[in-house]
mmCIF file of C-alpha atoms in Angstrom:
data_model
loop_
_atom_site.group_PDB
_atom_site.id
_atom_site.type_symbol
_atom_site.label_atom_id
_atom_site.label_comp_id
_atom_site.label_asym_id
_atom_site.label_seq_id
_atom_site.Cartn_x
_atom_site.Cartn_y
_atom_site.Cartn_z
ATOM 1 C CA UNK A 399 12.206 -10.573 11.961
ATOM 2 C CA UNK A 400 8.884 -9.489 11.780
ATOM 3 C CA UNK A 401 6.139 -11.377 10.152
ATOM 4 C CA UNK A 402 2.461 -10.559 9.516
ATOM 5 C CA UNK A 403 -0.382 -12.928 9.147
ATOM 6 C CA UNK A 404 -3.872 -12.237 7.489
ATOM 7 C CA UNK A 405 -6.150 -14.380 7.137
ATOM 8 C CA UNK A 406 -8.788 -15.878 5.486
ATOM 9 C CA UNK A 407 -7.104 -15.712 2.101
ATOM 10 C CA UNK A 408 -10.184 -15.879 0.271
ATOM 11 C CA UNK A 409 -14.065 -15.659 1.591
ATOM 12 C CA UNK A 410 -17.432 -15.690 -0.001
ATOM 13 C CA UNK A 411 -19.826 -14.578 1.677
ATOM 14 C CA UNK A 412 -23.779 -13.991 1.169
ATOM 15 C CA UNK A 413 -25.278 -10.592 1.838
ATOM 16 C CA UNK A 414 -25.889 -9.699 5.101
ATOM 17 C CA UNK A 415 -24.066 -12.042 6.913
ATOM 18 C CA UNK A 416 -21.316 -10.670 9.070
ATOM 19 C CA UNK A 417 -17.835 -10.834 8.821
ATOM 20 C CA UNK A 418 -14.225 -10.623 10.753
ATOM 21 C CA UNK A 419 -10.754 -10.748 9.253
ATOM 22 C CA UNK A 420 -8.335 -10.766 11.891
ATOM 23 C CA UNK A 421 -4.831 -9.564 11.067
ATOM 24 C CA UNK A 422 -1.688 -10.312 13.470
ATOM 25 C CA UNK A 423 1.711 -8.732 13.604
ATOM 26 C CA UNK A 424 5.024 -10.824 14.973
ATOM 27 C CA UNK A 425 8.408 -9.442 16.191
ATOM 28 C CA UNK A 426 7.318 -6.408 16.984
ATOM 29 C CA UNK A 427 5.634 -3.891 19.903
ATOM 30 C CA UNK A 428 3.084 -1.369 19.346
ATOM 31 C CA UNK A 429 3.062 -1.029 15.810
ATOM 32 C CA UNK A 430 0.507 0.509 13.878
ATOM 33 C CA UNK A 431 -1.954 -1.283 12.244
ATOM 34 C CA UNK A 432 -3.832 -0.459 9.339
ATOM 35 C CA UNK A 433 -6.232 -1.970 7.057
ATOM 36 C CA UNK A 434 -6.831 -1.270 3.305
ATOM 37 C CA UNK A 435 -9.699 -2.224 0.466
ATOM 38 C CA UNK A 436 -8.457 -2.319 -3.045
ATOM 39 C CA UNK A 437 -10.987 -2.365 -5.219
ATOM 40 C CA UNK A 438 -11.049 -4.289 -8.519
ATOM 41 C CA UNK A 439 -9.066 -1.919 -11.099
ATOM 42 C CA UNK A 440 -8.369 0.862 -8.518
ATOM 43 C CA UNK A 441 -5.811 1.300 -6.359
ATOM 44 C CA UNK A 442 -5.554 1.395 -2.348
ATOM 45 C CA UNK A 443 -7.700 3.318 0.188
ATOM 46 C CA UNK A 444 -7.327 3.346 3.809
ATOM 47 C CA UNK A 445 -10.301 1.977 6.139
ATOM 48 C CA UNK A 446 -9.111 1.988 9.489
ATOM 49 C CA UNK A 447 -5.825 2.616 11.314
ATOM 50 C CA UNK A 448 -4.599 2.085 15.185
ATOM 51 C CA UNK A 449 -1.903 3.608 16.992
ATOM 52 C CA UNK A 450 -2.661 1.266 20.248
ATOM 53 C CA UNK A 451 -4.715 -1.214 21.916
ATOM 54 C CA UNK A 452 -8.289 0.040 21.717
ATOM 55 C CA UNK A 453 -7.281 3.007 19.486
ATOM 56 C CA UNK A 454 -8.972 2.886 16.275
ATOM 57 C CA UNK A 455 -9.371 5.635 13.607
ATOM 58 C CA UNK A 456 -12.375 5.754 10.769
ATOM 59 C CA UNK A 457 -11.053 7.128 7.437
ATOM 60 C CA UNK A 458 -14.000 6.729 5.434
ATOM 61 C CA UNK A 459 -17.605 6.145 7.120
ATOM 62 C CA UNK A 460 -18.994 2.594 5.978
ATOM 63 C CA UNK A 461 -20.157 -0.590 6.888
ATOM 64 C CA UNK A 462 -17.424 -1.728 8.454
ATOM 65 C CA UNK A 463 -15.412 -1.477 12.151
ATOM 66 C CA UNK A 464 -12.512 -2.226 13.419
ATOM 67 C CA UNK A 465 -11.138 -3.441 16.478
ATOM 68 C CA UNK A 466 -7.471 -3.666 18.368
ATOM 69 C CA UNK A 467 -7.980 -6.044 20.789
ATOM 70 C CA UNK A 468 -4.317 -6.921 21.729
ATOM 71 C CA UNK A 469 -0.677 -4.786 20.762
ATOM 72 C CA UNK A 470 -0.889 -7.238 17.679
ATOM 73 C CA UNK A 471 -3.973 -7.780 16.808
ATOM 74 C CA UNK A 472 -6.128 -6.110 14.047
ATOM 75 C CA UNK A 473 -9.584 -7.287 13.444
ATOM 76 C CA UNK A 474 -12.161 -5.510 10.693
ATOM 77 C CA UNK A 475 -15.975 -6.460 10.997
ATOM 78 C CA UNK A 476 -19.163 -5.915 9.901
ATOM 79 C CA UNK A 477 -22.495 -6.890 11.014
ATOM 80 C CA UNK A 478 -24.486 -7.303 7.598
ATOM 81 C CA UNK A 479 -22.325 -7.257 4.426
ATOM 82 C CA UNK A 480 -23.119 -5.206 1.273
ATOM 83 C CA UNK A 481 -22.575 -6.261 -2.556
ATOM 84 C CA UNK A 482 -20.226 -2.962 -2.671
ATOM 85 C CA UNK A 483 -18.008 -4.448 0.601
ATOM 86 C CA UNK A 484 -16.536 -6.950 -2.482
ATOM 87 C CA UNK A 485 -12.867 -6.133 -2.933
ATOM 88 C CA UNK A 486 -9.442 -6.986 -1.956
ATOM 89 C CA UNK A 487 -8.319 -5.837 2.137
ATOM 90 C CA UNK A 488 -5.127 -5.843 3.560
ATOM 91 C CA UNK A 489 -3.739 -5.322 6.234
ATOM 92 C CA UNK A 490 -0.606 -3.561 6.907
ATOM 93 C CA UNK A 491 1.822 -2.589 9.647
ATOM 94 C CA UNK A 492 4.298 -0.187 10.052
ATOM 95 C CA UNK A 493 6.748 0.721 13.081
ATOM 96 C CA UNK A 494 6.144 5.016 13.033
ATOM 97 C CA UNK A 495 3.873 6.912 10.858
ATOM 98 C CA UNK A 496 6.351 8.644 8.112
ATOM 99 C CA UNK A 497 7.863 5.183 8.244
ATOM 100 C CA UNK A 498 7.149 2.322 4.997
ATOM 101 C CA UNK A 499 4.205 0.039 5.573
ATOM 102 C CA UNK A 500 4.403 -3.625 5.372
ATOM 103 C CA UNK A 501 1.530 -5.538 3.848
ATOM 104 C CA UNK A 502 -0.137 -8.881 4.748
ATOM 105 C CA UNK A 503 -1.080 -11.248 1.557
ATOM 106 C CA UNK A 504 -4.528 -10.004 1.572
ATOM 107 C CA UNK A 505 -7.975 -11.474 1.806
ATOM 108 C CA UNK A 506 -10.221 -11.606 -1.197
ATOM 109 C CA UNK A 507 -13.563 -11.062 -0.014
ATOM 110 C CA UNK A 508 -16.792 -11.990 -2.675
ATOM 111 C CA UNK A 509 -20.451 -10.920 -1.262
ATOM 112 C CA UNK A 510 -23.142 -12.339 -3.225
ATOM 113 C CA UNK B 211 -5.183 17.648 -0.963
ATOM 114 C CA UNK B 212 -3.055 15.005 -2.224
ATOM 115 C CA UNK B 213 -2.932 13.202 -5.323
ATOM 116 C CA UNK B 214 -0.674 10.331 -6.865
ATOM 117 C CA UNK B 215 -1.327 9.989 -11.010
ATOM 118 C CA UNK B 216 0.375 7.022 -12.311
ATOM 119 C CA UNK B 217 -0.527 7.778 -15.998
ATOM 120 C CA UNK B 218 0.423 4.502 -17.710
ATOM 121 C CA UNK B 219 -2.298 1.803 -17.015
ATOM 122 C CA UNK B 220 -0.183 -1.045 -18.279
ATOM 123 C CA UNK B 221 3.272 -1.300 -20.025
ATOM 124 C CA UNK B 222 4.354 -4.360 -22.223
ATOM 125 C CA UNK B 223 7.896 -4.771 -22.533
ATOM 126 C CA UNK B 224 10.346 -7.766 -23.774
ATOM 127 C CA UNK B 225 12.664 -9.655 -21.552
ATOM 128 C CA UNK B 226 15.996 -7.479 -21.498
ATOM 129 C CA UNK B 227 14.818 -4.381 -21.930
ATOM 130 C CA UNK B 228 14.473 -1.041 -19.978
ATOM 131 C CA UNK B 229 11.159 0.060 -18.443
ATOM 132 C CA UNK B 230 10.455 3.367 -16.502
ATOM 133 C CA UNK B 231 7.302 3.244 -14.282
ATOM 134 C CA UNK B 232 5.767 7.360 -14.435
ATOM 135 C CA UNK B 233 4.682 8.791 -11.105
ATOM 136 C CA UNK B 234 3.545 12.430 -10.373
ATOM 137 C CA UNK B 235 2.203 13.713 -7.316
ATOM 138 C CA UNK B 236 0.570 16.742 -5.716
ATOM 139 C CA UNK B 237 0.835 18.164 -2.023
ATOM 140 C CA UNK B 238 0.921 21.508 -0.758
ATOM 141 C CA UNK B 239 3.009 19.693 1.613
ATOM 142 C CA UNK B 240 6.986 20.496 2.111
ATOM 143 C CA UNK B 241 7.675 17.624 3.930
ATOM 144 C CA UNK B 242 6.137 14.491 2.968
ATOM 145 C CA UNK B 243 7.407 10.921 1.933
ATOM 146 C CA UNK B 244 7.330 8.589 -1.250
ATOM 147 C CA UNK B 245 7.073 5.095 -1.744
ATOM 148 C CA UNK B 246 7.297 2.518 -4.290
ATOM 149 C CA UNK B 247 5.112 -0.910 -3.748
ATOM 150 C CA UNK B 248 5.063 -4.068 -5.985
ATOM 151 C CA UNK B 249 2.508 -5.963 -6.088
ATOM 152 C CA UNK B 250 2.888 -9.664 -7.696
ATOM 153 C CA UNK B 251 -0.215 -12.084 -8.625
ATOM 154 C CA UNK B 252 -0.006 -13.235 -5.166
ATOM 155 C CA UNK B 253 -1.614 -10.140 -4.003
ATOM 156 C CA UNK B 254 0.315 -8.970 -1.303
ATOM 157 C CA UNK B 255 2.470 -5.366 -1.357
ATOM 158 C CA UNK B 256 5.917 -5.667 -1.742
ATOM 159 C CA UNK B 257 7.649 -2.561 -0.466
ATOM 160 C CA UNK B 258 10.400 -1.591 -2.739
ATOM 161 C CA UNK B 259 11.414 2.276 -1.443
ATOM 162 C CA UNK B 260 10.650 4.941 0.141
ATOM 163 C CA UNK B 261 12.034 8.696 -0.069
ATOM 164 C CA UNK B 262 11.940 11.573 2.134
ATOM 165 C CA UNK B 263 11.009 14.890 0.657
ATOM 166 C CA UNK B 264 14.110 16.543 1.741
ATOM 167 C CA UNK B 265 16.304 13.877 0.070
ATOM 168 C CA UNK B 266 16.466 14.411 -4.191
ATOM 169 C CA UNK B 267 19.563 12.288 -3.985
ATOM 170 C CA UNK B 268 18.489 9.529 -6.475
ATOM 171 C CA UNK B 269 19.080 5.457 -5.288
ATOM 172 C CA UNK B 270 19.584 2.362 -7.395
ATOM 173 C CA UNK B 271 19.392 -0.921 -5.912
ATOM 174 C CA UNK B 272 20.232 -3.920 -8.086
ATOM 175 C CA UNK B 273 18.297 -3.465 -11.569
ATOM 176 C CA UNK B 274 16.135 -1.111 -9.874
ATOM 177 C CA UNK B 275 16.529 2.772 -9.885
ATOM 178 C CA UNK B 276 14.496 5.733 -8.677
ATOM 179 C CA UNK B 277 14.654 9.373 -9.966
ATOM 180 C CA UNK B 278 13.491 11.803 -7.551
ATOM 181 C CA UNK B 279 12.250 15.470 -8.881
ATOM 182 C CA UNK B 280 10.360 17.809 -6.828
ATOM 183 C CA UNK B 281 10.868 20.528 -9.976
ATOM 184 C CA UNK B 282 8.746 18.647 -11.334
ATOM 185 C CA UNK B 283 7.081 16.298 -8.915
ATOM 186 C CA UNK B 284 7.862 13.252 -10.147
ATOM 187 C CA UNK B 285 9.403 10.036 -8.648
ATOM 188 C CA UNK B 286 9.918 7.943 -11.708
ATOM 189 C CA UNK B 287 11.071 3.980 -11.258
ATOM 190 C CA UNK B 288 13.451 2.462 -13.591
ATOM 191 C CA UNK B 289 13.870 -1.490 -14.386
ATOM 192 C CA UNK B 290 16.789 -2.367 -16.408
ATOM 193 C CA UNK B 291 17.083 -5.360 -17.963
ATOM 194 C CA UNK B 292 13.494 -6.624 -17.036
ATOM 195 C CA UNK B 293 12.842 -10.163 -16.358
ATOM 196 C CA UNK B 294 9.600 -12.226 -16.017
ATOM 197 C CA UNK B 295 9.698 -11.872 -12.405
ATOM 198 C CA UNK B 296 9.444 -8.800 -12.542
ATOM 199 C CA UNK B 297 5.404 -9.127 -13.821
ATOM 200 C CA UNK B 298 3.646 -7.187 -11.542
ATOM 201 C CA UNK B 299 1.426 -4.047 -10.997
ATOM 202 C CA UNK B 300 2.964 -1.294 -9.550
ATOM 203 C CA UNK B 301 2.001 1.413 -6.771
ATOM 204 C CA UNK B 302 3.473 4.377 -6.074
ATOM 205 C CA UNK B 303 2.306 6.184 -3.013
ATOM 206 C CA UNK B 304 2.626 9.639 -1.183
ATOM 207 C CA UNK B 305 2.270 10.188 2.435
ATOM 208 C CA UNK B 306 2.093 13.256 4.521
ATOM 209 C CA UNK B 307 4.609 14.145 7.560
ATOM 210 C CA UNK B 308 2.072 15.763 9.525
ATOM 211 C CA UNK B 309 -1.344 17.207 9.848
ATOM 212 C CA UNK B 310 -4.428 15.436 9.341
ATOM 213 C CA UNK B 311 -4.416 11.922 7.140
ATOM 214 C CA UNK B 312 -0.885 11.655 8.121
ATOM 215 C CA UNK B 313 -1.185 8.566 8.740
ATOM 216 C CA UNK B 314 -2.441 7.444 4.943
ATOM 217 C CA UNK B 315 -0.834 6.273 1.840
ATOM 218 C CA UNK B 316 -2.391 7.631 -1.035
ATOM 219 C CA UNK B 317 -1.765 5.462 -4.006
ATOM 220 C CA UNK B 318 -1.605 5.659 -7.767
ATOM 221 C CA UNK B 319 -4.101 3.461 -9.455
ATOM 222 C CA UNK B 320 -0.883 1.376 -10.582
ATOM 223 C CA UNK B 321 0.671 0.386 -13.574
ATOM 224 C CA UNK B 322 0.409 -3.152 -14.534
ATOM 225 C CA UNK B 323 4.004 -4.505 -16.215
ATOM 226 C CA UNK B 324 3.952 -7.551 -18.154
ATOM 227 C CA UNK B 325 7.472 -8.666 -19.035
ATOM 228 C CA UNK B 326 6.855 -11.014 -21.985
ATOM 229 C CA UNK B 327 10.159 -13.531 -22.476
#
């Protein structure tokens, strides 16, 4: 079955320091790999997504990047965190695009 | 554009008893695809459903049941006989077949459920 891992659960982290999430996918090939912010009382809005290695799409210009490294491997960075980069990310696979996405457990980022 | 309004913020509701979760949506769309998401105090999303624009045919799966109305686009959720676990916030999301931002779920803000025993 497929399984996907996110991780660090929960992060604080000063302003301007960087950060990396990393995100992996099990049990299957070439998904597509997304990764969401939920912010606090709001729902879900899409950062990145990837349809392969290397392939990474921008939905909403920021501080942030992502990276595919590997089929199953999702990473979102950023050089010099904000106070607004606070919130809730997840990351999320899914095996087509019309098809449902399946959510990690989320990392609950703090800058301060 | 597309839009997802999940009008009720939060919904109390006793142990036992029927809730229905309100979603509406907007797309100039006529193919497109729905979705249903729990999401527990753990954090992570919990996919429940999804539905396929050309399908009105409506689904119930255990306690849980969907009603499906593009008349009135709406794709309302259902709990009968609620239970603790079912304490959650819920999402319900819209996502295009085609075209550009195909590949995004836009969500609801969510309604937050709190089953009280």
């Amino acid at each position: 079955s497929q399984t996907i891992h996110q991780w660090p659960a929960t992060l604080v982290q000063p302003v301007g320091s960087p950060l990396s999430l990393e995100c992996t996918v099990e049990g299957t090939s070439n998904p597509n790999l997304y990764w969401y912010r939920q912010a606090a009382g709001r729902g879900l809005q899409l950062l990145f997504y990837s349809v392969g290695i290397g392939q990474i799409s921008s939905e909403v210009p920021q501080n942030l990047s992502a990276s595919r490294p590997q089929d199953r491997q999702f990473i979102l960075s950023s050089k010099k965190l904000l106070l607004s980069d606070s919130g809730f990310y997840l990351c999320a696979w899914s095996v087509v695009r019309e098809a449902e996405a399946f959510f990690g457990q989320g990392t609950r980022l703090t800058v301060v | 554009a597309q839009k997802v309004t999940q009008a009720q913020t939060e919904i109390s509701v006793v142990e036992k008893e029927d809730v229905t979760l309100d979603c509406v949506y907007e797309t100039r769309d006529t193919t497109y695809y729905l979705f249903w998401y729990k999401q527990p105090p753990s954090g992570e999303l919990v996919f429940l459903i999804r539905r396929n624009s050309f399908d009105e045919q409506n689904e119930i799966s255990g306690r849980y049941s969907w009603n499906f109305q593009k008349s009135t686009s709406s794709f309302n959720f259902t709990i009968t006989a609620s239970q603790v676990v079912d304490s959650a916030v819920y999402f319900c999301a819209l996502r295009r077949d085609s075209g550009a931002g195909s590949y995004q779920l836009t969500f609801g803000k969510g309604t937050k459920l709190s089953v009280i025993p």
